[in-house]
Amino acid sequence: MSDLDDLYREIIVDHSKKPRNFGPLKGATAQAEGYNPLCGDKVAVQLKFENGVVTEVGFQGSGCAISTASASLMTESIKGKTRIEAESLFERFHNLLTGTVHSGESGLGKLDVFSGVQEYPARVKCATLAWHTLRAALQNTTKESSVETPQVSTE
Ligand code: ZN
């Protein structure tokens, strides 16, 4: 397992140092902000829907390596997904982190790297913050100018 653990660690380190889709998203149609007071992680997720599909996604914020890597991998995995598919990914990711589903059985591909986090309950919220925030954004698709940003707390 240690080779796999190393690979997982490498992916997390890579995404935390070079987060993908980081920065403000122009023309976002949905957004939400999340905060994990246990660790101090902050994340804002912005989405752009076109014909019911997430065409673009961006995130901003600051936090620990796990929260940043998780947000980065989340943005990669929900591009091209419908709202329902994105919510289903959230469910599966949540199940993986809470140990309901095991690594390799989650159907989550690269997101399996976070399966090891379930051994560190204090870090589970770091890994799920971006996903909780994503879900809030999915439920808060805004119409043009009326941008209301819901605040999410994992507490
Ligand atoms: Zn954290």
PDB file of C-alpha atoms and ligand atoms in Angstrom:
ATOM      1  CA  MET A   1       0.000   0.000   0.000  1.00  0.00           C
ATOM      2  CA  SER A   2       2.882   2.372   0.587  1.00  0.00           C
ATOM      3  CA  ASP A   3       3.474   2.996  -3.124  1.00  0.00           C
ATOM      4  CA  LEU A   4      -0.158   3.947  -3.430  1.00  0.00           C
ATOM      5  CA  ASP A   5       0.102   6.134  -0.350  1.00  0.00           C
ATOM      6  CA  ASP A   6       3.075   7.908  -1.926  1.00  0.00           C
ATOM      7  CA  LEU A   7       1.133   8.446  -5.134  1.00  0.00           C
ATOM      8  CA  TYR A   8      -1.803   9.835  -3.176  1.00  0.00           C
ATOM      9  CA  ARG A   9       0.461  12.149  -1.251  1.00  0.00           C
ATOM     10  CA  GLU A  10       2.086  13.328  -4.466  1.00  0.00           C
ATOM     11  CA  ILE A  11      -1.268  14.214  -6.005  1.00  0.00           C
ATOM     12  CA  ILE A  12      -2.326  16.134  -2.916  1.00  0.00           C
ATOM     13  CA  VAL A  13       0.989  18.005  -2.704  1.00  0.00           C
ATOM     14  CA  ASP A  14       0.874  18.788  -6.421  1.00  0.00           C
ATOM     15  CA  HIS A  15      -2.662  20.191  -6.278  1.00  0.00           C
ATOM     16  CA  SER A  16      -2.022  22.141  -3.092  1.00  0.00           C
ATOM     17  CA  LYS A  17       1.059  23.808  -4.583  1.00  0.00           C
ATOM     18  CA  LYS A  18      -0.410  24.328  -8.040  1.00  0.00           C
ATOM     19  CA  PRO A  19      -4.167  24.536  -7.584  1.00  0.00           C
ATOM     20  CA  ARG A  20      -6.150  24.193 -10.823  1.00  0.00           C
ATOM     21  CA  ASN A  21      -8.896  26.632 -11.741  1.00  0.00           C
ATOM     22  CA  PHE A  22      -7.767  29.022  -9.028  1.00  0.00           C
ATOM     23  CA  GLY A  23      -8.955  32.608  -9.338  1.00  0.00           C
ATOM     24  CA  PRO A  24     -12.114  34.600  -9.959  1.00  0.00           C
ATOM     25  CA  LEU A  25     -14.468  33.341 -12.648  1.00  0.00           C
ATOM     26  CA  LYS A  26     -15.943  35.912 -14.990  1.00  0.00           C
ATOM     27  CA  GLY A  27     -19.634  35.571 -15.696  1.00  0.00           C
ATOM     28  CA  ALA A  28     -20.257  33.067 -12.902  1.00  0.00           C
ATOM     29  CA  THR A  29     -23.917  32.066 -12.598  1.00  0.00           C
ATOM     30  CA  ALA A  30     -23.628  30.461  -9.172  1.00  0.00           C
ATOM     31  CA  GLN A  31     -21.362  30.875  -6.218  1.00  0.00           C
ATOM     32  CA  ALA A  32     -20.951  30.189  -2.510  1.00  0.00           C
ATOM     33  CA  GLU A  33     -18.405  30.654   0.212  1.00  0.00           C
ATOM     34  CA  GLY A  34     -17.319  28.183   2.826  1.00  0.00           C
ATOM     35  CA  TYR A  35     -15.376  28.349   6.041  1.00  0.00           C
ATOM     36  CA  ASN A  36     -13.965  25.623   8.232  1.00  0.00           C
ATOM     37  CA  PRO A  37     -13.381  27.190  11.656  1.00  0.00           C
ATOM     38  CA  LEU A  38     -11.586  24.103  12.967  1.00  0.00           C
ATOM     39  CA  CYS A  39      -8.665  24.703  10.654  1.00  0.00           C
ATOM     40  CA  GLY A  40      -9.241  28.226   9.331  1.00  0.00           C
ATOM     41  CA  ASP A  41      -9.785  27.088   5.738  1.00  0.00           C
ATOM     42  CA  LYS A  42     -11.716  29.486   3.532  1.00  0.00           C
ATOM     43  CA  VAL A  43     -12.954  28.780   0.057  1.00  0.00           C
ATOM     44  CA  ALA A  44     -15.194  30.500  -2.468  1.00  0.00           C
ATOM     45  CA  VAL A  45     -16.542  28.458  -5.363  1.00  0.00           C
ATOM     46  CA  GLN A  46     -17.896  29.977  -8.565  1.00  0.00           C
ATOM     47  CA  LEU A  47     -19.670  28.108 -11.329  1.00  0.00           C
ATOM     48  CA  LYS A  48     -20.865  28.823 -14.795  1.00  0.00           C
ATOM     49  CA  PHE A  49     -23.793  26.809 -16.099  1.00  0.00           C
ATOM     50  CA  GLU A  50     -24.625  26.509 -19.754  1.00  0.00           C
ATOM     51  CA  ASN A  51     -27.546  24.358 -20.859  1.00  0.00           C
ATOM     52  CA  GLY A  52     -27.631  22.736 -17.455  1.00  0.00           C
ATOM     53  CA  VAL A  53     -23.967  21.731 -17.529  1.00  0.00           C
ATOM     54  CA  VAL A  54     -21.100  23.159 -15.506  1.00  0.00           C
ATOM     55  CA  THR A  55     -18.890  24.628 -18.210  1.00  0.00           C
ATOM     56  CA  GLU A  56     -16.521  26.536 -15.988  1.00  0.00           C
ATOM     57  CA  VAL A  57     -15.609  26.468 -12.342  1.00  0.00           C
ATOM     58  CA  GLY A  58     -13.199  28.457 -10.274  1.00  0.00           C
ATOM     59  CA  PHE A  59     -12.258  28.746  -6.646  1.00  0.00           C
ATOM     60  CA  GLN A  60     -10.470  31.185  -4.409  1.00  0.00           C
ATOM     61  CA  GLY A  61      -9.467  31.139  -0.798  1.00  0.00           C
ATOM     62  CA  SER A  62      -6.760  30.053   1.528  1.00  0.00           C
ATOM     63  CA  GLY A  63      -6.335  27.057   3.727  1.00  0.00           C
ATOM     64  CA  CYS A  64      -4.275  24.009   4.498  1.00  0.00           C
ATOM     65  CA  ALA A  65      -2.826  21.708   1.840  1.00  0.00           C
ATOM     66  CA  ILE A  66      -5.712  19.263   2.075  1.00  0.00           C
ATOM     67  CA  SER A  67      -8.429  21.882   1.660  1.00  0.00           C
ATOM     68  CA  THR A  68      -6.638  23.510  -1.279  1.00  0.00           C
ATOM     69  CA  ALA A  69      -5.921  20.191  -3.008  1.00  0.00           C
ATOM     70  CA  SER A  70      -9.485  19.076  -2.441  1.00  0.00           C
ATOM     71  CA  ALA A  71     -10.895  22.282  -3.943  1.00  0.00           C
ATOM     72  CA  SER A  72      -8.542  21.981  -6.908  1.00  0.00           C
ATOM     73  CA  LEU A  73      -9.468  18.356  -7.614  1.00  0.00           C
ATOM     74  CA  MET A  74     -13.145  19.163  -7.098  1.00  0.00           C
ATOM     75  CA  THR A  75     -13.055  21.847  -9.795  1.00  0.00           C
ATOM     76  CA  GLU A  76     -11.440  19.392 -12.212  1.00  0.00           C
ATOM     77  CA  SER A  77     -13.949  16.675 -11.547  1.00  0.00           C
ATOM     78  CA  ILE A  78     -17.182  18.644 -11.875  1.00  0.00           C
ATOM     79  CA  LYS A  79     -16.456  20.360 -15.168  1.00  0.00           C
ATOM     80  CA  GLY A  80     -18.853  19.055 -17.799  1.00  0.00           C
ATOM     81  CA  LYS A  81     -21.225  17.631 -15.190  1.00  0.00           C
ATOM     82  CA  THR A  82     -24.898  18.398 -14.791  1.00  0.00           C
ATOM     83  CA  ARG A  83     -26.174  19.653 -11.466  1.00  0.00           C
ATOM     84  CA  ILE A  84     -27.441  16.172 -10.590  1.00  0.00           C
ATOM     85  CA  GLU A  85     -24.148  14.530 -11.539  1.00  0.00           C
ATOM     86  CA  ALA A  86     -22.247  17.084  -9.468  1.00  0.00           C
ATOM     87  CA  GLU A  87     -24.505  16.452  -6.472  1.00  0.00           C
ATOM     88  CA  SER A  88     -24.013  12.740  -6.901  1.00  0.00           C
ATOM     89  CA  LEU A  89     -20.234  13.264  -6.888  1.00  0.00           C
ATOM     90  CA  PHE A  90     -20.603  15.234  -3.664  1.00  0.00           C
ATOM     91  CA  GLU A  91     -22.516  12.304  -2.117  1.00  0.00           C
ATOM     92  CA  ARG A  92     -19.907   9.779  -3.184  1.00  0.00           C
ATOM     93  CA  PHE A  93     -17.022  11.935  -2.023  1.00  0.00           C
ATOM     94  CA  HIS A  94     -18.732  12.455   1.317  1.00  0.00           C
ATOM     95  CA  ASN A  95     -19.320   8.703   1.651  1.00  0.00           C
ATOM     96  CA  LEU A  96     -15.659   8.041   0.866  1.00  0.00           C
ATOM     97  CA  LEU A  97     -14.509  10.488   3.545  1.00  0.00           C
ATOM     98  CA  THR A  98     -16.894   9.145   6.152  1.00  0.00           C
ATOM     99  CA  GLY A  99     -15.884   5.553   5.400  1.00  0.00           C
ATOM    100  CA  THR A 100     -19.235   4.398   4.010  1.00  0.00           C
ATOM    101  CA  VAL A 101     -17.550   3.604   0.707  1.00  0.00           C
ATOM    102  CA  HIS A 102     -14.049   2.248   0.374  1.00  0.00           C
ATOM    103  CA  SER A 103     -11.197   3.380  -1.776  1.00  0.00           C
ATOM    104  CA  GLY A 104     -11.373   1.748  -5.197  1.00  0.00           C
ATOM    105  CA  GLU A 105     -15.135   1.200  -4.894  1.00  0.00           C
ATOM    106  CA  SER A 106     -16.120   4.827  -4.936  1.00  0.00           C
ATOM    107  CA  GLY A 107     -16.043   5.284  -8.706  1.00  0.00           C
ATOM    108  CA  LEU A 108     -14.358   8.589  -7.981  1.00  0.00           C
ATOM    109  CA  GLY A 109     -11.095   7.938  -9.779  1.00  0.00           C
ATOM    110  CA  LYS A 110      -8.461  10.444  -8.752  1.00  0.00           C
ATOM    111  CA  LEU A 111     -10.592  11.691  -5.873  1.00  0.00           C
ATOM    112  CA  ASP A 112      -9.828   8.394  -4.150  1.00  0.00           C
ATOM    113  CA  VAL A 113      -6.630  10.078  -2.966  1.00  0.00           C
ATOM    114  CA  PHE A 114      -8.641  11.516  -0.089  1.00  0.00           C
ATOM    115  CA  SER A 115      -9.698   8.136   1.258  1.00  0.00           C
ATOM    116  CA  GLY A 116      -6.776   8.186   3.695  1.00  0.00           C
ATOM    117  CA  VAL A 117      -8.147  11.351   5.292  1.00  0.00           C
ATOM    118  CA  GLN A 118     -10.912   9.392   7.023  1.00  0.00           C
ATOM    119  CA  GLU A 119      -8.259   8.203   9.470  1.00  0.00           C
ATOM    120  CA  TYR A 120      -7.859  11.806  10.592  1.00  0.00           C
ATOM    121  CA  PRO A 121     -11.327  12.989  11.616  1.00  0.00           C
ATOM    122  CA  ALA A 122     -10.091  16.532  12.213  1.00  0.00           C
ATOM    123  CA  ARG A 123      -9.045  16.774   8.568  1.00  0.00           C
ATOM    124  CA  VAL A 124     -12.243  15.404   7.075  1.00  0.00           C
ATOM    125  CA  LYS A 125     -13.759  18.874   7.193  1.00  0.00           C
ATOM    126  CA  CYS A 126     -10.738  20.273   5.372  1.00  0.00           C
ATOM    127  CA  ALA A 127     -11.291  17.786   2.553  1.00  0.00           C
ATOM    128  CA  THR A 128     -15.063  18.225   2.346  1.00  0.00           C
ATOM    129  CA  LEU A 129     -15.198  22.031   2.691  1.00  0.00           C
ATOM    130  CA  ALA A 130     -14.951  22.756  -1.034  1.00  0.00           C
ATOM    131  CA  TRP A 131     -17.600  20.120  -1.723  1.00  0.00           C
ATOM    132  CA  HIS A 132     -20.036  21.512   0.825  1.00  0.00           C
ATOM    133  CA  THR A 133     -19.443  24.894  -0.742  1.00  0.00           C
ATOM    134  CA  LEU A 134     -19.974  23.461  -4.220  1.00  0.00           C
ATOM    135  CA  ARG A 135     -23.296  22.004  -3.111  1.00  0.00           C
ATOM    136  CA  ALA A 136     -24.367  25.357  -1.705  1.00  0.00           C
ATOM    137  CA  ALA A 137     -23.438  26.984  -5.024  1.00  0.00           C
ATOM    138  CA  LEU A 138     -25.394  24.347  -6.955  1.00  0.00           C
ATOM    139  CA  GLN A 139     -28.444  25.154  -4.881  1.00  0.00           C
ATOM    140  CA  ASN A 140     -27.920  28.849  -5.341  1.00  0.00           C
ATOM    141  CA  THR A 141     -27.791  29.454  -9.065  1.00  0.00           C
ATOM    142  CA  THR A 142     -28.128  33.164  -9.428  1.00  0.00           C
ATOM    143  CA  LYS A 143     -29.773  35.188 -12.128  1.00  0.00           C
ATOM    144  CA  GLU A 144     -27.441  37.746 -13.636  1.00  0.00           C
ATOM    145  CA  SER A 145     -27.098  40.690 -11.290  1.00  0.00           C
ATOM    146  CA  SER A 146     -28.694  39.445  -8.075  1.00  0.00           C
ATOM    147  CA  VAL A 147     -25.673  37.753  -6.656  1.00  0.00           C
ATOM    148  CA  GLU A 148     -26.324  36.532  -3.167  1.00  0.00           C
ATOM    149  CA  THR A 149     -23.535  34.535  -1.701  1.00  0.00           C
ATOM    150  CA  PRO A 150     -24.556  31.982   0.891  1.00  0.00           C
ATOM    151  CA  GLN A 151     -22.100  31.345   3.683  1.00  0.00           C
ATOM    152  CA  VAL A 152     -21.339  27.760   4.438  1.00  0.00           C
ATOM    153  CA  SER A 153     -19.812  26.566   7.637  1.00  0.00           C
ATOM    154  CA  THR A 154     -18.880  22.954   8.172  1.00  0.00           C
ATOM    155  CA  GLU A 155     -19.588  23.335  11.847  1.00  0.00           C
TER     156      GLU A 155
HETATM  157 ZN    ZN B   1      -7.669  22.488   6.789  1.00  0.00          ZN
END
